[in-house]
N, CA, C and O of each residue as an XYZ file, in Angstrom:
896
protein
N      11.638     25.191    -12.922
C      11.700     26.228    -11.683
C      10.874     27.412    -12.271
O      10.738     27.602    -13.480
N      10.257     28.301    -11.145
C       9.597     29.223    -11.258
C       9.859     30.196    -10.158
O      10.048     29.800     -9.008
N       9.875     31.509    -10.493
C       9.822     32.627     -9.553
C       8.600     33.486     -9.726
O       8.418     34.153    -10.745
N       7.786     33.459     -8.734
C       6.352     33.974     -8.868
C       6.565     35.396     -8.148
O       6.913     35.540     -6.976
N       6.318     36.313     -8.977
C       5.921     37.721     -8.812
C       4.867     38.072     -9.766
O       4.708     36.940    -10.225
N       4.107     38.729    -10.347
C       2.789     38.503    -11.190
C       2.214     39.685    -12.014
O       3.110     40.502    -12.226
N       0.671     40.166    -12.712
C       0.236     40.577    -14.327
C      -0.685     41.454    -14.683
O      -0.883     42.135    -13.677
N      -1.755     42.041    -16.045
C      -2.496     42.883    -16.589
C      -3.537     42.569    -17.591
O      -3.198     41.818    -18.505
N      -4.856     43.060    -17.569
C      -5.963     42.235    -17.988
C      -5.968     42.077    -19.441
O      -5.749     43.080    -20.119
N      -6.184     40.975    -20.001
C      -6.671     40.292    -21.326
C      -7.710     39.118    -20.945
O      -7.168     38.086    -20.551
N      -8.820     39.114    -20.989
C      -9.453     38.019    -20.331
C      -9.828     37.145    -21.118
O     -10.208     37.567    -22.210
N      -9.871     35.605    -20.884
C     -10.068     34.516    -21.604
C     -11.089     33.874    -20.714
O     -10.800     33.664    -19.537
N     -12.315     33.533    -21.214
C     -13.407     32.951    -20.105
C     -13.468     31.384    -20.890
O     -13.632     31.150    -22.087
N     -13.262     30.369    -19.681
C     -13.544     29.006    -20.177
C     -14.348     28.381    -18.793
O     -14.055     28.600    -17.617
N     -15.222     27.710    -19.217
C     -16.017     26.931    -18.311
C     -15.930     25.371    -18.718
O     -15.608     24.973    -19.837
N     -16.323     24.432    -17.454
C     -16.156     23.322    -17.656
C     -17.498     22.711    -17.066
O     -17.435     22.200    -15.948
N     -18.874     22.734    -17.836
C     -20.058     22.451    -17.168
C     -20.327     23.384    -15.837
O     -19.686     24.397    -15.556
N     -21.300     22.882    -15.161
C     -21.862     23.364    -14.080
C     -21.799     22.463    -12.607
O     -21.824     21.237    -12.717
N     -21.715     23.094    -11.181
C     -21.669     22.479    -10.361
C     -23.188     21.812     -9.967
O     -24.211     22.478     -9.809
N     -23.096     20.560     -9.866
C     -24.350     20.245     -9.336
C     -24.191     18.888     -8.239
O     -23.122     18.436     -7.829
N     -25.213     18.520     -7.988
C     -25.276     17.351     -6.829
C     -24.721     15.946     -7.752
O     -24.160     14.958     -7.278
N     -24.954     16.117     -8.733
C     -24.455     14.804     -9.685
C     -22.836     14.999    -10.026
O     -22.185     14.063    -10.488
N     -22.369     16.038     -9.810
C     -20.837     16.217    -10.151
C     -19.957     15.009     -9.542
O     -19.914     14.745     -8.340
N     -19.277     14.331    -10.530
C     -18.358     13.473    -10.609
C     -17.082     13.973     -9.519
O     -16.478     15.001     -9.824
N     -16.746     13.348     -8.447
C     -15.371     13.936     -7.902
C     -14.588     12.731     -7.311
O     -15.046     12.030     -6.408
N     -13.320     12.534     -7.912
C     -12.196     11.437     -7.551
C     -11.176     11.998     -7.025
O     -11.080     13.225     -7.058
N     -10.327     11.305     -6.504
C      -9.241     11.722     -5.951
C      -8.153     11.593     -6.807
O      -8.030     10.507     -7.375
N      -7.202     12.613     -7.058
C      -6.143     12.680     -8.043
C      -5.147     11.481     -7.903
O      -4.570     11.407     -6.818
N      -4.897     10.649     -8.729
C      -4.073      9.682     -8.866
C      -3.075      9.743     -9.725
O      -3.170     10.477    -10.709
N      -1.890      8.938     -9.481
C      -0.592      9.123    -10.251
C      -0.635      7.583    -10.746
O      -1.197      6.616    -10.231
N       0.163      7.685    -11.942
C       0.557      6.208    -12.323
C       1.982      6.372    -12.639
O       2.371      7.522    -12.846
N       2.943      5.262    -12.719
C       4.332      5.126    -12.819
C       4.921      4.910    -11.509
O       4.286      4.910    -10.455
N       6.276      4.711    -11.643
C       7.012      4.069    -10.563
C       6.958      5.087     -9.393
O       6.802      6.297     -9.551
N       7.115      4.414     -8.117
C       7.057      5.484     -6.744
C       8.741      6.180     -6.779
O       9.711      5.556     -7.210
N       8.791      7.489     -6.263
C       9.694      7.997     -6.370
C      10.012      8.772     -4.908
O       9.030      9.111     -4.247
N      11.362      9.064     -4.384
C      11.548      9.440     -3.163
C      10.502     10.588     -2.868
O       9.815     10.599     -1.846
N      10.440     11.620     -3.925
C       9.576     12.707     -3.530
C       8.227     12.648     -3.985
O       7.462     13.612     -3.949
N       7.889     11.334     -4.484
C       6.512     11.318     -5.431
C       5.639     10.624     -4.386
O       4.425     10.798     -4.491
N       6.113      9.834     -3.357
C       5.311      9.084     -2.596
C       4.592      9.806     -1.472
O       5.366     10.253     -0.626
N       3.168     10.056     -1.228
C       2.951     10.756     -0.121
C       2.939      9.950      1.317
O       2.359      8.874      1.465
N       3.565     10.536      2.203
C       3.868     10.156      3.670
C       2.450     10.396      4.269
O       1.571     11.106      3.780
N       2.389      9.618      5.504
C       1.259      9.870      6.699
C       0.928     11.435      6.468
O       1.858     12.231      6.601
N      -0.401     11.924      6.116
C      -0.510     13.392      6.407
C       0.106     13.767      7.692
O       0.107     12.978      8.636
N       0.616     14.913      7.762
C       1.448     15.558      8.874
C       0.222     16.359      9.483
O       0.116     16.265     10.705
N      -0.655     17.080      8.869
C      -1.642     17.761      9.493
C      -2.936     17.677      8.780
O      -2.869     17.501      7.563
N      -4.123     17.773      9.341
C      -5.331     17.620      8.740
C      -5.693     18.809      7.726
O      -5.931     19.931      8.176
N      -5.721     18.612      6.702
C      -6.050     19.674      5.708
C      -7.306     19.668      5.142
O      -7.854     18.567      5.107
N      -7.899     20.601      4.694
C      -9.292     20.719      4.060
C      -8.978     20.425      2.543
O      -7.978     20.869      1.980
N      -9.955     19.610      1.920
C     -10.040     19.219      0.853
C     -10.260     20.263     -0.289
O     -10.841     21.321     -0.051
N      -9.833     19.982     -1.411
C      -9.543     20.756     -2.395
C     -10.071     20.088     -3.829
O      -9.700     18.985     -4.231
N     -11.093     21.045     -4.589
C     -11.269     20.361     -5.694
C     -11.070     21.226     -6.972
O     -11.419     22.402     -7.077
N     -10.353     20.345     -8.098
C      -9.956     21.323     -9.268
C     -10.636     20.324    -10.586
O     -10.946     19.132    -10.601
N     -10.694     21.230    -11.484
C     -11.209     20.531    -12.768
C     -10.059     20.140    -13.604
O      -9.172     20.937    -13.908
N     -10.084     18.851    -13.989
C      -9.106     18.302    -14.697
C      -9.052     18.977    -16.035
O      -7.947     18.998    -16.577
N      -9.982     19.487    -16.605
C     -10.018     20.149    -17.996
C      -9.179     21.634    -17.817
O      -8.583     22.198    -18.734
N      -9.282     22.115    -16.431
C      -8.442     23.341    -16.263
C      -6.963     23.041    -16.441
O      -6.173     23.897    -16.841
N      -6.616     21.795    -16.131
C      -5.008     21.697    -16.280
C      -5.013     21.387    -17.579
O      -4.105     21.926    -18.213
N      -5.793     20.641    -18.235
C      -5.594     20.524    -19.889
C      -5.742     21.716    -20.711
O      -5.141     21.835    -21.779
N      -6.488     22.556    -20.267
C      -6.481     23.973    -20.752
C      -5.326     24.714    -20.640
O      -4.885     25.396    -21.565
N      -4.667     24.590    -19.244
C      -3.489     25.225    -19.172
C      -2.472     24.758    -20.132
O      -1.936     25.554    -20.903
N      -2.151     23.367    -20.119
C      -1.240     22.781    -21.038
C      -1.370     23.010    -22.477
O      -0.367     22.955    -23.188
N      -2.557     23.270    -22.975
C      -2.768     23.677    -24.494
C      -2.669     24.983    -24.368
O      -2.602     25.491    -25.488
N      -2.627     25.831    -23.446
C      -2.019     27.515    -23.549
C      -0.827     27.510    -23.385
O      -0.231     28.466    -23.882
N      -0.194     26.710    -22.815
C       1.311     26.615    -22.742
C       1.966     26.007    -23.930
O       3.195     25.960    -23.967
N       1.171     25.488    -25.004
C       1.809     24.661    -25.998
C       2.812     25.389    -26.765
O       3.884     24.801    -26.911
N       2.713     26.329    -27.187
C       3.652     27.061    -27.656
C       4.958     27.363    -27.179
O       5.941     27.336    -27.920
N       5.006     27.653    -25.959
C       6.174     27.802    -25.004
C       7.134     26.592    -25.204
O       8.293     26.517    -25.611
N       6.056     25.492    -24.684
C       6.633     24.394    -24.311
C       7.130     23.564    -25.712
O       8.015     22.714    -25.607
N       6.567     23.834    -26.906
C       7.148     23.348    -28.179
C       8.569     24.329    -28.239
O       9.408     23.808    -28.974
N       9.009     25.581    -27.656
C      10.045     26.282    -27.913
C      10.976     25.922    -26.507
O      11.984     26.572    -26.229
N      10.626     25.130    -25.926
C      11.517     24.348    -24.855
C      11.310     25.850    -23.675
O      12.392     26.208    -23.211
N      10.335     26.516    -23.296
C      10.136     27.716    -22.349
C       9.156     27.367    -21.323
O       8.100     26.835    -21.667
N       9.325     27.537    -20.484
C       8.436     27.172    -19.213
C       7.409     28.036    -19.276
O       7.569     29.085    -19.900
N       6.144     27.744    -18.627
C       4.792     28.460    -18.593
C       4.331     28.384    -17.015
O       4.432     27.321    -16.403
N       3.890     29.411    -16.477
C       3.443     29.434    -15.264
C       1.845     30.340    -14.975
O       1.393     31.282    -15.627
N       1.273     29.666    -13.803
C       0.063     30.329    -13.714
C      -0.307     30.127    -12.240
O       0.160     29.208    -11.567
N      -1.245     31.114    -11.740
C      -1.624     31.001    -10.378
C      -3.135     30.438    -10.168
O      -3.983     30.739    -11.009
N      -3.479     29.630     -9.061
C      -4.561     28.992     -8.919
C      -5.201     29.691     -7.917
O      -4.516     29.919     -6.919
N      -6.524     30.155     -7.927
C      -7.355     30.579     -6.743
C      -8.687     29.836     -6.980
O      -9.209     29.375     -7.995
N      -9.093     29.890     -5.538
C     -10.173     29.381     -4.951
C     -11.123     29.892     -4.098
O     -10.726     30.821     -3.395
N     -12.392     29.509     -3.948
C     -13.202     29.947     -2.858
C     -13.321     28.743     -2.162
O     -13.052     27.635     -2.627
N     -13.873     29.064     -0.646
C     -13.799     28.148      0.382
C     -15.536     28.107      0.811
O     -16.249     29.063      1.114
N     -15.854     26.828      0.723
C     -17.435     26.697      1.009
C     -17.546     25.402      1.802
O     -17.174     24.322      1.342
N     -18.071     25.556      3.004
C     -18.388     24.527      3.793
C     -16.940     23.829      4.016
O     -17.019     22.602      3.968
N     -15.819     24.264      4.217
C     -14.613     23.671      4.753
C     -14.022     23.065      3.220
O     -13.011     22.364      3.254
N     -14.564     23.306      2.125
C     -13.690     22.876      0.883
C     -13.240     23.946      0.075
O     -13.966     24.918     -0.133
N     -11.822     23.821     -0.516
C     -11.780     24.949     -1.477
C     -11.794     24.210     -3.052
O     -11.182     23.221     -3.455
N     -12.673     25.047     -3.691
C     -13.146     24.799     -4.812
C     -12.140     25.779     -5.702
O     -11.995     26.949     -5.351
N     -11.461     25.261     -6.852
C     -10.519     26.136     -7.694
C     -11.282     26.299     -8.717
O     -11.663     25.350     -9.402
N     -11.634     27.667     -8.971
C     -12.389     28.342     -9.994
C     -11.516     29.295    -10.881
O     -12.017     29.744    -11.911
N     -10.415     29.577    -10.578
C      -9.635     30.644    -11.503
C      -8.255     30.352    -11.510
O      -7.532     30.134    -10.538
N      -7.932     30.373    -12.853
C      -6.448     30.286    -13.367
C      -6.099     31.722    -13.903
O      -6.750     32.334    -14.749
N      -4.839     32.200    -13.199
C      -4.381     33.320    -13.796
C      -2.913     33.098    -14.529
O      -1.969     32.702    -13.845
N      -2.775     33.325    -15.734
C      -1.725     33.274    -16.519
C      -0.984     34.494    -16.612
O      -1.246     35.211    -17.577
N       0.038     34.936    -15.663
C       0.373     36.017    -15.982
C       1.432     36.611    -16.911
O       2.190     35.813    -17.463
N       1.595     38.099    -17.183
C       2.815     38.350    -18.257
C       4.004     37.696    -17.454
O       3.994     37.660    -16.224
N       4.955     37.219    -18.163
C       6.236     36.298    -17.780
C       7.000     36.322    -18.801
O       6.603     36.295    -19.966
N       8.277     36.379    -18.399
C       9.565     36.197    -18.992
C      10.020     34.597    -18.655
O      10.079     34.181    -17.498
N      10.294     33.862    -19.701
C      10.792     32.381    -19.570
C      11.898     31.746    -20.064
O      12.375     32.280    -21.065
N      12.526     30.619    -19.602
C      13.652     29.962    -20.318
C      13.287     28.431    -20.213
O      12.155     27.979    -20.041
N      14.325     27.800    -20.333
C      14.082     26.431    -20.582
C      13.672     25.829    -19.186
O      12.946     24.836    -19.148
N      14.196     26.509    -17.892
C      14.272     26.038    -16.729
C      13.724     27.148    -15.538
O      13.911     27.075    -14.323
N      13.112     28.018    -16.172
C      12.737     29.021    -15.280
C      11.488     30.120    -15.719
O      11.304     30.386    -16.907
N      10.859     30.578    -14.901
C       9.641     31.590    -15.150
C       9.564     32.564    -14.443
O       9.273     32.419    -13.256
N       9.770     33.638    -14.903
C       9.596     34.996    -13.959
C       8.333     35.447    -14.171
O       8.004     35.619    -15.344
N       7.575     35.671    -13.342
C       5.965     36.083    -13.547
C       6.193     37.644    -13.131
O       7.116     37.953    -12.378
N       5.150     38.758    -13.755
C       5.404     39.916    -13.469
C       4.162     40.749    -13.285
O       3.066     40.354    -13.683
N       4.338     41.902    -12.681
C       3.212     42.694    -12.531
C       2.014     42.057    -11.658
O       0.845     42.060    -12.041
N       2.445     41.520    -10.457
C       1.779     40.779     -9.462
C       0.435     41.562     -9.134
O      -0.622     40.987     -8.872
N       0.594     42.925     -9.178
C      -0.552     43.493     -8.605
C      -2.009     43.145     -9.338
O      -3.073     43.149     -8.719
N      -1.911     42.908    -10.451
C      -2.906     42.467    -11.455
C      -3.629     41.216    -11.049
O      -4.825     40.924    -11.033
N      -2.498     40.545    -10.713
C      -3.211     38.831    -10.175
C      -3.875     39.301     -8.975
O      -5.091     39.110     -8.966
N      -3.342     39.901     -7.901
C      -3.802     40.203     -6.645
C      -5.207     40.859     -6.937
O      -6.211     40.617     -6.268
N      -5.167     41.574     -7.837
C      -6.403     42.354     -8.182
C      -7.480     41.592     -8.531
O      -8.523     41.966     -7.994
N      -7.600     40.397     -9.445
C      -8.401     39.513     -9.734
C      -8.806     38.482     -8.589
O      -9.926     37.987     -8.463
N      -7.836     38.274     -7.877
C      -7.754     37.405     -6.580
C      -8.975     38.223     -5.582
O     -10.051     37.739     -5.229
N      -8.464     39.529     -5.280
C      -9.347     40.269     -4.309
C     -10.681     40.512     -4.588
O     -11.575     40.315     -3.765
N     -10.938     41.120     -6.215
C     -12.225     41.419     -6.590
C     -13.074     40.314     -6.471
O     -14.261     40.618     -6.357
N     -12.746     38.813     -6.462
C     -13.679     37.746     -6.228
C     -13.536     37.090     -5.181
O     -14.169     36.044     -5.039
N     -12.496     37.643     -4.007
C     -12.614     37.021     -2.547
C     -12.265     35.856     -2.586
O     -12.841     34.995     -1.921
N     -11.153     35.576     -3.451
C     -10.380     34.114     -3.654
C      -9.215     34.025     -2.839
O      -8.606     35.037     -2.492
N      -8.852     32.819     -2.498
C      -7.774     32.307     -1.862
C      -6.697     31.753     -3.161
O      -6.903     31.049     -4.149
N      -5.426     32.469     -2.605
C      -4.374     31.830     -3.378
C      -4.052     30.405     -3.249
O      -3.085     30.168     -2.525
N      -4.629     29.427     -3.773
C      -4.305     27.997     -3.240
C      -3.219     27.294     -4.008
O      -2.949     26.141     -3.671
N      -2.677     27.758     -4.829
C      -1.821     26.933     -5.798
C      -1.381     27.740     -6.709
O      -1.836     28.865     -6.911
N      -0.211     27.070     -7.489
C       0.166     27.461     -8.973
C       0.422     26.204     -9.539
O       0.586     25.131     -8.958
N       0.442     26.524    -11.070
C       0.771     25.402    -12.029
C       1.781     25.961    -12.778
O       1.810     27.147    -13.107
N       2.867     24.878    -13.141
C       3.803     25.497    -14.387
C       4.412     24.196    -15.038
O       4.297     23.060    -14.578
N       5.072     24.554    -16.175
C       5.496     23.349    -17.181
C       6.899     23.206    -16.701
O       7.616     24.089    -16.230
N       7.153     22.041    -16.883
C       8.685     21.495    -17.321
C       8.454     20.787    -18.761
O       7.883     19.745    -19.081
N       9.145     21.802    -19.504
C       8.840     21.591    -20.932
C       9.828     20.184    -21.389
O       9.371     19.178    -21.931
N      11.003     20.366    -21.089
C      12.009     19.142    -21.248
C      12.505     18.263    -20.086
O      13.357     17.393    -20.266
N      11.894     18.537    -18.778
C      12.535     17.738    -17.603
C      11.746     16.786    -17.190
O      10.915     16.330    -17.975
N      11.849     16.299    -15.885
C      10.810     15.431    -15.449
C       9.904     16.053    -14.751
O       9.841     17.281    -14.795
N       9.005     15.273    -13.948
C       8.060     15.769    -13.104
C       8.302     15.672    -11.711
O       7.915     14.724    -11.028
N       9.163     16.988    -11.134
C       9.548     17.176     -9.803
C       9.460     18.580     -9.669
O       9.008     19.374    -10.495
N      10.099     18.895     -8.161
C      10.025     20.064     -7.601
C      11.616     20.580     -7.736
O      12.534     19.961     -7.197
N      11.769     21.505     -8.337
C      13.278     21.923     -8.345
C      13.517     22.707     -6.807
O      12.655     22.909     -5.951
N      14.759     23.017     -6.766
C      14.974     24.067     -5.015
C      14.288     25.135     -5.121
O      13.638     25.591     -4.180
N      14.364     25.806     -6.585
C      13.820     27.125     -6.607
C      12.212     26.783     -6.676
O      11.517     27.644     -6.137
N      11.621     25.851     -7.156
C      10.204     25.639     -7.052
C       9.726     25.587     -5.771
O       8.693     26.178     -5.456
N      10.540     24.772     -4.798
C      10.118     24.479     -3.552
C      10.334     26.022     -2.661
O       9.602     26.161     -1.680
N      11.037     26.838     -2.896
C      10.857     28.448     -2.473
C       9.875     29.153     -2.819
O       9.431     30.013     -2.058
N       9.377     28.934     -3.975
C       8.420     29.636     -4.583
C       7.159     28.920     -3.984
O       6.205     29.667     -3.770
N       7.015     27.709     -3.707
C       5.817     26.942     -3.059
C       5.644     27.496     -1.785
O       4.573     27.982     -1.423
N       6.909     27.432     -0.911
C       6.987     27.954      0.381
C       5.944     29.168      0.670
O       5.043     29.094      1.506
N       6.255     30.506     -0.304
C       5.478     31.730     -0.093
C       3.739     31.317     -0.119
O       2.893     31.906      0.553
N       3.497     30.287     -0.966
C       1.886     29.840     -0.872
C       1.863     29.188      0.324
O       1.301     29.889      1.166
N       2.312     27.929      0.843
C       1.783     27.119      1.775
C       2.060     27.879      3.045
O       1.329     27.549      3.979
N       2.946     28.821      3.298
C       3.093     29.532      4.527
C       1.742     30.359      4.743
O       1.439     30.568      5.918
N       0.856     30.878      3.702
C      -0.186     31.529      3.709
C      -1.296     30.656      3.985
O      -2.052     30.814      4.944
N      -1.391     29.670      3.075
C      -2.804     28.718      3.104
C      -2.227     27.242      3.153
O      -1.666     26.798      2.152
N      -2.325     26.644      4.048
C      -1.756     25.189      4.430
C      -1.993     24.193      3.333
O      -1.193     23.318      3.004
N      -3.239     24.423      2.769
C      -3.583     23.471      1.526
C      -3.230     23.356     -0.052
O      -3.512     22.628     -1.004
N      -2.247     24.798      0.303
C      -1.641     25.306     -1.342
C      -0.871     24.157     -1.818
O      -0.137     23.522     -1.061
N      -1.002     23.913     -2.895
C      -0.379     22.825     -3.674
C       0.086     23.346     -5.188
O      -0.435     24.272     -5.809
N       1.041     22.633     -5.559
C       1.979     22.924     -6.713
C       1.696     22.106     -7.641
O       1.775     20.941     -7.252
N       1.261     22.276     -9.195
C       1.131     21.117     -9.838
C       2.175     21.352    -11.240
O       2.106     22.289    -12.036
N       3.125     20.218    -11.259
C       4.237     20.491    -12.247
C       3.577     19.543    -13.629
O       3.231     18.366    -13.529
N       3.515     20.276    -14.756
C       3.073     19.441    -15.799
C       4.561     19.190    -16.646
O       5.319     20.131    -16.882
N       4.812     17.979    -17.003
C       5.722     17.642    -17.597
C       5.551     16.886    -18.785
O       5.771     15.687    -18.618
N       5.239     17.208    -19.892
C       4.843     16.291    -21.014
C       5.872     15.350    -21.674
O       5.466     14.476    -22.439
N       7.075     15.480    -21.432
C       8.155     14.622    -22.051
C       8.626     13.449    -20.832
O       9.537     12.640    -21.008
N       7.856     13.545    -19.661
C       8.050     12.676    -18.663
C       7.176     11.281    -18.801
O       5.980     11.225    -18.514
N       7.909     10.226    -19.257
C       7.257      8.984    -19.686
C       6.354      8.278    -18.354
O       5.315      7.634    -18.495
N       6.950      8.540    -17.215
C       6.329      8.017    -15.958
C       5.009      8.776    -15.655
O       4.085      8.107    -15.191
N       4.860      9.847    -15.827
C       3.691     10.562    -15.531
C       3.823     12.200    -16.101
O       4.840     12.860    -15.893
N       2.810     12.655    -16.735
C       2.901     13.734    -17.268
C       2.375     15.098    -16.340
O       2.192     16.238    -16.767
N       2.217     14.654    -15.097
C       1.991     16.068    -14.261
C       1.832     15.240    -12.948
O       1.414     14.082    -12.923
N       2.288     16.112    -11.646
C       2.195     15.714    -10.419
C       1.800     17.121     -9.451
O       2.090     18.287     -9.719
N       1.117     16.655     -8.363
C       0.494     17.803     -7.481
C       1.175     17.534     -6.053
O       1.011     16.572     -5.303
N       1.861     18.490     -5.923
C       2.952     18.438     -4.728
C       2.493     19.472     -3.728
O       1.723     20.389     -4.016
N       3.024     19.261     -2.517
C       3.167     20.214     -1.162
C       4.566     19.917     -0.490
O       5.185     18.858     -0.594
N       4.865     20.778      0.053
C       5.763     20.569      1.187
C       5.461     19.732      2.552
O       4.473     19.991      3.239
N       6.344     18.760      2.872
C       5.785     18.224      4.256
C       5.712     19.447      5.126
O       6.341     20.488      4.937
N       4.737     19.156      6.255
C       4.815     19.949      7.375
C       4.690     18.772      8.509
O       4.012     17.745      8.470
N       5.635     19.296      9.614
C       6.558     20.282      9.810
C       7.638     20.492      9.000
O       8.044     21.606      8.669
N       8.253     19.135      8.578
C       9.675     18.753      8.149
C      10.216     19.922      7.109
O      11.089     20.761      7.335
N       9.483     19.739      5.968
C       9.687     20.301      4.713
C       9.617     21.883      4.760
O      10.453     22.577      4.182
N       8.434     22.466      5.576
C       8.366     23.672      5.850
C       9.594     24.242      6.739
O      10.142     25.326      6.538
N       9.855     23.521      7.535
C      10.950     23.964      8.350
C      12.328     24.315      7.718
O      13.032     25.309      7.898
N      12.523     23.198      6.910
C      13.884     23.168      5.924
C      13.716     24.423      5.066
O      14.728     25.109      4.925
N      12.505     24.855      4.430
C      12.554     26.084      3.437
C      12.551     27.190      4.427
O      13.247     28.127      4.035
N      11.915     27.416      5.751
C      11.877     28.483      6.468
C      13.355     28.663      7.061
O      13.401     29.671      7.766
N      14.241     28.169      7.005
C      15.407     28.335      7.477
C      16.275     28.285      6.583
O      17.454     28.239      6.934
N      15.940     28.280      5.206
C      17.108     28.216      4.044
C      17.030     29.697      3.413
O      15.979     30.282      3.152
N      18.269     30.174      3.225
C      18.416     31.745      2.814
C      19.088     31.608      1.279
O      19.382     32.571      0.571
N      19.262     30.200      0.928
C      19.892     30.418     -0.403
C      19.151     30.825     -1.675
O      17.923     30.914     -1.677
N      19.744     31.022     -2.538
C      19.031     31.127     -3.753
C      19.474     30.563     -4.912
O      20.550     29.970     -4.833
N      18.768     30.602     -6.261
C      19.212     29.640     -7.448
C      19.052     28.451     -7.205
O      18.396     28.207     -6.192
N      19.489     27.467     -7.888
C      19.353     26.025     -7.686
C      20.570     25.636     -6.658
O      21.728     26.052     -6.653
N      19.914     24.685     -5.777
C      20.893     24.229     -4.561
C      20.104     23.016     -4.062
O      18.918     22.774     -4.287
N      20.962     22.307     -3.355
C      20.307     21.234     -2.532
C      19.909     21.684     -1.251
O      20.381     22.654     -0.659
N      18.678     20.640     -0.708
C      18.143     20.813      0.445
C      18.396     19.559      1.329
O      18.147     18.420      0.935
N      18.899     19.843      2.527
C      19.062     18.813      3.545
C      17.765     17.886      3.648
O      16.700     18.375      3.273
N      17.788     16.621      4.116
C      16.353     15.819      4.419
C      15.913     16.410      5.723
O      16.718     16.849      6.544
N      14.702     16.413      5.882
C      14.010     16.950      7.127
C      14.557     15.899      8.523
O      15.006     14.812      8.161
N      14.545     16.101      9.703
C      15.081     15.673     10.409
C      14.060     14.427     11.029
O      14.420     13.523     11.783
N      12.733     14.649     10.503
C      11.700     13.732     11.158
C      11.618     12.570      9.910
O      10.558     11.995      9.662
N      12.650     12.350      9.294
C      12.808     11.234      8.387
C      11.784     11.490      7.369
O      11.618     10.419      6.784
N      11.035     12.368      6.885
C       9.928     12.380      5.693
C      11.032     13.458      4.721
O      12.000     14.125      5.085
N      10.319     13.256      3.194
C      11.158     14.018      2.429
C      10.683     15.706      2.611
O       9.964     16.188      3.486
N      11.246     16.271      1.655
C      10.930     17.597      1.842
C       9.449     18.235      1.174
O       8.779     19.193      1.559
N       9.258     17.387      0.130
C       8.021     17.402     -0.521
C       7.272     16.128     -0.618
O       7.763     15.070     -0.222
N       5.998     16.220     -1.178
C       5.251     14.864     -1.171
C       4.008     14.924     -2.055
O       3.413     16.000     -2.118
N       3.648     14.083     -2.609
C       2.177     14.137     -3.147
C       1.181     14.721     -2.284
O       1.387     14.525     -1.086
N       0.117     15.411     -2.592
C      -1.068     15.694     -2.254
C      -1.813     14.786     -1.944
O      -1.817     13.979     -2.874
N      -2.584     14.402     -0.977
C      -3.361     13.409     -0.925
C      -5.007     14.139     -0.550
O      -5.921     13.368     -0.256
N      -5.236     15.533     -0.592
C      -6.298     16.067     -0.241
C      -6.825     16.840     -1.573
O      -7.645     17.744     -1.411
N      -6.424     16.545     -2.764
C      -6.765     17.227     -3.938
C      -7.564     16.249     -4.754
O      -7.181     15.151     -5.156
N      -8.872     16.885     -4.958
C      -9.821     15.835     -6.212
C      -9.956     16.473     -7.438
O      -9.538     17.605     -7.682
N     -10.532     15.755     -8.191
C     -10.678     16.077     -9.573
C     -12.256     16.111     -9.634
O     -12.943     15.102     -9.477
N     -12.677     17.165     -9.837
C     -14.269     17.448     -9.838
C     -14.662     17.769    -11.510
O     -14.371     18.777    -12.153
N     -15.342     16.679    -11.919
C     -15.621     16.852    -13.566
C     -16.751     17.876    -13.965
O     -17.041     17.970    -15.158
N     -17.491     18.753    -12.904
C     -18.265     19.503    -13.461
C     -18.109     20.964    -12.563
O     -19.047     21.727    -12.328
N     -16.868     21.133    -12.180
C     -16.587     22.560    -11.597
C     -16.256     23.566    -12.645
O     -15.345     23.380    -13.452
N     -17.106     24.781    -12.624
C     -17.074     25.942    -13.155
C     -15.572     26.409    -13.215
O     -14.912     26.144    -12.210
N     -15.076     26.918    -14.013
C     -14.008     27.852    -13.817
C     -13.670     28.801    -14.938
O     -14.318     28.678    -15.977
N     -12.748     29.723    -14.866
C     -12.458     30.798    -15.669
C     -10.918     31.136    -15.812
O     -10.153     31.040    -14.853
N     -10.451     31.600    -17.268
C      -8.951     31.743    -17.194
C      -8.559     33.096    -17.563
O      -9.100     33.551    -18.571
N      -7.805     33.755    -17.001
C      -7.259     34.847    -17.253
C      -5.940     34.716    -17.925
O      -4.982     34.282    -17.285
N      -5.836     35.029    -19.048
C      -4.591     34.787    -19.791
C      -3.941     36.369    -19.769
O      -4.355     37.099    -20.670
N      -3.213     36.801    -19.063
C      -2.602     38.151    -19.009
C      -1.264     38.560    -19.992
O      -0.711     39.660    -20.002
N      -0.921     37.442    -20.764
C       0.470     37.647    -21.393
C       0.364     38.645    -22.372
O       1.356     38.985    -23.016
């Protein structure tokens, strides 16, 4: 579970190759058994494609390792630029935060917004760990993600779950309109159940418009 509010400059720069015409791009695929909330339904709206470096996810997992070993969650914001109708994730911002085994409270959001605004980036998603839980979106995660997806329809959430034997990470979004309507009408806080949408789809699903780009340059701001 993550509640994002956000952070303060201490910068670390990482890059993974350079973007070129020979860049290898592939759709993000998942292994393991199908799950009620894991199988992507028919696309409910046409979304723009998003490219992200797999190494960015790996580097985040490594930066979160110390917390993970202490059974503490870690969270970060993903920002992208838009070019010719495609979002390219170029920035990971890890805010100053307070964590427990099933929550992560990010602080000082003005610093995150400042980094995004200076680079004219879109907040296209977020990433967080489930250090000792499975790969899924909790009810609190869903509310956090709603605040992203209501601004950017392509927004996605990455859950890193190193102890999940079926898959170590997942990339999710709320179904639209079903899941978005459920979250829009829910005023509950904390962990709580959500009813299934009336259209028969789940509340959230795997993203089908996110691709791994092997040569996408990126930077990481670790503000902790």
